[in-house]
XYZ file of N, CA and C in Angstrom:
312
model
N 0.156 -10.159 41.757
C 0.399 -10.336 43.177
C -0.887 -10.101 43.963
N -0.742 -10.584 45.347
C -1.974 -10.085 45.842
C -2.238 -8.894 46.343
N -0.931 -8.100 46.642
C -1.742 -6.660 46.737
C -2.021 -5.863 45.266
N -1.966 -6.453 44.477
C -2.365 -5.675 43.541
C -3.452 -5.876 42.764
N -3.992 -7.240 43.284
C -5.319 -7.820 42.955
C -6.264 -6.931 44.694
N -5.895 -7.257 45.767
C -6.464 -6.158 46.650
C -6.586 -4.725 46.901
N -5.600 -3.973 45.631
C -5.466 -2.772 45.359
C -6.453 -2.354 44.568
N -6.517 -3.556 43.701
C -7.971 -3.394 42.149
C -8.971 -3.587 42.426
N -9.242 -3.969 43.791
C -10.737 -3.896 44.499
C -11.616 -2.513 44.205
N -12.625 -2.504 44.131
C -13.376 -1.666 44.505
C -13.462 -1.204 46.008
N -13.882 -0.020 46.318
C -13.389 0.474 47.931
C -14.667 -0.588 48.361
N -15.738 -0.243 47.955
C -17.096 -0.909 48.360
C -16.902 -2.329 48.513
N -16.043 -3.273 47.714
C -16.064 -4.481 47.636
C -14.894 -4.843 48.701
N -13.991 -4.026 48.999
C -13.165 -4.750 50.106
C -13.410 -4.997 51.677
N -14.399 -4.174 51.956
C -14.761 -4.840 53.611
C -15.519 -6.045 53.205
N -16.363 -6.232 52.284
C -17.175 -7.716 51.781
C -15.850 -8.796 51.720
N -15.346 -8.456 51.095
C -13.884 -9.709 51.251
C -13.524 -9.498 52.021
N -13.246 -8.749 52.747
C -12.219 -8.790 53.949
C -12.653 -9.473 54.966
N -14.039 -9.471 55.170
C -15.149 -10.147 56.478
C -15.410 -11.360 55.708
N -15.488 -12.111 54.745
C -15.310 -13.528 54.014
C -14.302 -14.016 53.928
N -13.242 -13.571 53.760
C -11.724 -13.835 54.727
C -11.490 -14.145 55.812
N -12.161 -13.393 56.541
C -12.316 -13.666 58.008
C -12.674 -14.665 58.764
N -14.258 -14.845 58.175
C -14.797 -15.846 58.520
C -14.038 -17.458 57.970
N -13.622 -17.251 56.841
C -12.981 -18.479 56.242
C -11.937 -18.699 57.315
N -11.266 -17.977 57.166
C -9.794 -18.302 58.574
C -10.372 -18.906 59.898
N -11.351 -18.034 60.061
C -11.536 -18.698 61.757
C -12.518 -20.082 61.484
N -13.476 -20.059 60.214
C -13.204 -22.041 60.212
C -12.690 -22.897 60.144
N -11.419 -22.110 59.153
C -10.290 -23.399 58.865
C -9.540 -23.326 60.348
N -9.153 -22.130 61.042
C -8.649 -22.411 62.657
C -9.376 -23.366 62.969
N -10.816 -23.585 62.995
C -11.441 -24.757 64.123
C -11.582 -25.458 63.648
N -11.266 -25.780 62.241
C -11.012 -27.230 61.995
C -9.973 -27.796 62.297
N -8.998 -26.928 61.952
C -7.276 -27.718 62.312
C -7.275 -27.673 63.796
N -7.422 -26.774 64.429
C -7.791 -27.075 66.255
C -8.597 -28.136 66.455
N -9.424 -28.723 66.036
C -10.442 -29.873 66.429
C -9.240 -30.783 65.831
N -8.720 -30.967 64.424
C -7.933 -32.263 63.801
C -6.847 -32.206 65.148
N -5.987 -31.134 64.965
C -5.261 -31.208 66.160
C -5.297 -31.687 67.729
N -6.466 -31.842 67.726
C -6.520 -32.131 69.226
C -7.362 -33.981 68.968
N -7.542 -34.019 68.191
C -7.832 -35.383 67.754
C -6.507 -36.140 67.452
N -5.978 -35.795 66.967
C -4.201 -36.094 66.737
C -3.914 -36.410 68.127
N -4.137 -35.339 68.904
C -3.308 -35.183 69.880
C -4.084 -36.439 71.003
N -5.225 -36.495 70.904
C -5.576 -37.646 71.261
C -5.388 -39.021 71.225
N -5.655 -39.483 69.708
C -4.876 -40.574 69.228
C -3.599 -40.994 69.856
N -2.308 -39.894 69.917
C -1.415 -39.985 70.043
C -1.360 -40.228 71.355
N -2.139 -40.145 72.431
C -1.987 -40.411 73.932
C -2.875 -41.877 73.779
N -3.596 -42.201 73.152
C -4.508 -43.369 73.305
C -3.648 -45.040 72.607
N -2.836 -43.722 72.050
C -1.673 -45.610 71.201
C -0.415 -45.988 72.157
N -0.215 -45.078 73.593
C 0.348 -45.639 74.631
C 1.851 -45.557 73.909
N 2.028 -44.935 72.988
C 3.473 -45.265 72.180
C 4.164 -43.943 72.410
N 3.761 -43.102 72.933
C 4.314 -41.600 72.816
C 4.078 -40.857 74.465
N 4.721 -40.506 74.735
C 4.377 -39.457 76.266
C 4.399 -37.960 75.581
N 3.499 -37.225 76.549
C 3.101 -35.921 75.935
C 3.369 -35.440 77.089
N 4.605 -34.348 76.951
C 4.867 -33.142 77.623
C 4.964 -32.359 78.013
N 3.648 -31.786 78.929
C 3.412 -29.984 79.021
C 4.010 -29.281 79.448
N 5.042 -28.462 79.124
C 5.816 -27.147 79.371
C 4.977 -26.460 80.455
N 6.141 -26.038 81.485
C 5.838 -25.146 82.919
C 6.305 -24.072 81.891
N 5.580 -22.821 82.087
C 5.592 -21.323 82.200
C 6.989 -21.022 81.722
N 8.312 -21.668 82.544
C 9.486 -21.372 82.394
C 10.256 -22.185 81.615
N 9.573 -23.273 81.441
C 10.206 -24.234 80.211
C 9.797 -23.910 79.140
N 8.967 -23.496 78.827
C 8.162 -22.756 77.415
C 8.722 -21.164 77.378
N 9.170 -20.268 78.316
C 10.088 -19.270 77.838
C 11.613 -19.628 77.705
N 11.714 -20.737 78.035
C 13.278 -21.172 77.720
C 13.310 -21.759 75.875
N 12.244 -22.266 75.649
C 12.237 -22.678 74.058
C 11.986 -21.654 73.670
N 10.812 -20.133 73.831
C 10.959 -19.413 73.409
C 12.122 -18.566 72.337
N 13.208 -18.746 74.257
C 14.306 -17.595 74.177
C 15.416 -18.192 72.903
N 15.001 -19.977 73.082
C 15.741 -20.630 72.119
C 15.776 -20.530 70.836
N 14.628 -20.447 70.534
C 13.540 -20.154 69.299
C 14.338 -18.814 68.357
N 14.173 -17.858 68.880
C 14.844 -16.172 68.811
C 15.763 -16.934 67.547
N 16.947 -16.849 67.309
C 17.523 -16.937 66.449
C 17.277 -17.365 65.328
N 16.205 -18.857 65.182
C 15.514 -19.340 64.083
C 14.750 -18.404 63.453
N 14.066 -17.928 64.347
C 12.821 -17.475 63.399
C 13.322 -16.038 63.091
N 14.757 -15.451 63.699
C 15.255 -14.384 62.947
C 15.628 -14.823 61.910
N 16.518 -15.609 61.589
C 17.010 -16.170 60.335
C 15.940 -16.854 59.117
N 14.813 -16.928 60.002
C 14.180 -17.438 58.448
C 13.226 -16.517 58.156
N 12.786 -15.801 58.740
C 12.155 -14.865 59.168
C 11.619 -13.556 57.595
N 12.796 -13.293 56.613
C 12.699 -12.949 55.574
C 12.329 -14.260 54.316
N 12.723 -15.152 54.850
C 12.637 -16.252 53.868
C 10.839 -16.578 53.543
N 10.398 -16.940 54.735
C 9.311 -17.318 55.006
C 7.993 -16.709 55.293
N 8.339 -15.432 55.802
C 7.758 -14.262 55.786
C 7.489 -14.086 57.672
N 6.912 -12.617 57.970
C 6.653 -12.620 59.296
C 5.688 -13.157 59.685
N 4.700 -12.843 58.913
C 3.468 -13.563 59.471
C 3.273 -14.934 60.004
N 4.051 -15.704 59.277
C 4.083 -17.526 59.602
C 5.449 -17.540 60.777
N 6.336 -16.478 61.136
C 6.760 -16.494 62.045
C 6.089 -15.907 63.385
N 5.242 -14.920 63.260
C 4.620 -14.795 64.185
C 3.219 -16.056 65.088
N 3.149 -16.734 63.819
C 2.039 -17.642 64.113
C 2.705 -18.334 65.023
N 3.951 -18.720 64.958
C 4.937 -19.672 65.126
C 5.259 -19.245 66.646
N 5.299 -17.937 66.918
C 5.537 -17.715 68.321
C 4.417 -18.111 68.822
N 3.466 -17.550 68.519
C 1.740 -17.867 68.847
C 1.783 -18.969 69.560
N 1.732 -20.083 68.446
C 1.515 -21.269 69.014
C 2.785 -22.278 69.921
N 3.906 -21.227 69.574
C 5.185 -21.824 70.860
C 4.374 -21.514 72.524
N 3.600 -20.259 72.506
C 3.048 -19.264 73.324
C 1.853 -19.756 73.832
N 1.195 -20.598 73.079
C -0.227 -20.997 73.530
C -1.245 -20.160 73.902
N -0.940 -19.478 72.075
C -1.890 -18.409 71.809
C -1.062 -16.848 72.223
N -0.703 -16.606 73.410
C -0.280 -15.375 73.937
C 0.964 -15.241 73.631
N 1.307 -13.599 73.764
C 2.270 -13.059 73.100
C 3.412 -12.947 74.352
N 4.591 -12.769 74.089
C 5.582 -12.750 74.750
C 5.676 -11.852 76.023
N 4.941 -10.817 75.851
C 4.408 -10.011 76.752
C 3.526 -10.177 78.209
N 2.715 -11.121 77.485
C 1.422 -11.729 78.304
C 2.197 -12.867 79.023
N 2.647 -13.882 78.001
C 3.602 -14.467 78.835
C 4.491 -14.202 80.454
N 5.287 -13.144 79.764
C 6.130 -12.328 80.972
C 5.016 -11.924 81.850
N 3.956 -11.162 81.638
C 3.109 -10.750 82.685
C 3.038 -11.826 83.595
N 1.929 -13.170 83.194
C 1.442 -13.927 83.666
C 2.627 -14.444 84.731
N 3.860 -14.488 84.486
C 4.932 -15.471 85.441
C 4.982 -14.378 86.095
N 5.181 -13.013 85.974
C 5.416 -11.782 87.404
C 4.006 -11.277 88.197
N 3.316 -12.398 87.425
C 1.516 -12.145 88.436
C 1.599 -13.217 89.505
């Protein structure tokens, strides 16, 4: 498993992976953010699709919708890919920030 291959680390050798981890994630983020927004381009440039930006309160209404799914799969799939999942329902920010931002 992998914590037990990250358990068999050396203490010395795990901040070295852990910061090469790091860095790997946040390239593959800006790659799929760049593909993504190239997608998302395309998809406005073939005139075949309308793209819909959620007001503040339409995006906590899918939120609130959301809640039950990602309880239910939530063990299946794990938290982490459910949390991503709020993330990017969230546009980036957390449910919190959210709520702030609409009572600012």
């Amino acid at each position: 498993s992998s914590a037990r291959f990250w358990n068999g680390l050396p203490d010395d050798v795990r901040p070295v992976v852990e910061k090469a981890l790091d860095k790997a994630i946040a390239y593959g983020n800006k790659i799929a953010a760049r593909e993504n927004q190239e997608a998302k381009e395309a998809i406005i440039a073939s005139g075949k699709s309308e793209i819909i930006e959620l007001t503040p309160e339409q995006r906590q209404k899918w939120v609130e919708a959301m809640k039950p799914v990602w309880n239910q799969f939530s063990e299946e799939i794990g938290q982490d890919v459910i949390d991503a999942a709020k993330a990017s329902n969230l546009g980036g920010k957390t449910i919190e920030e959210v709520t702030a931002d609409q009572k600012s």
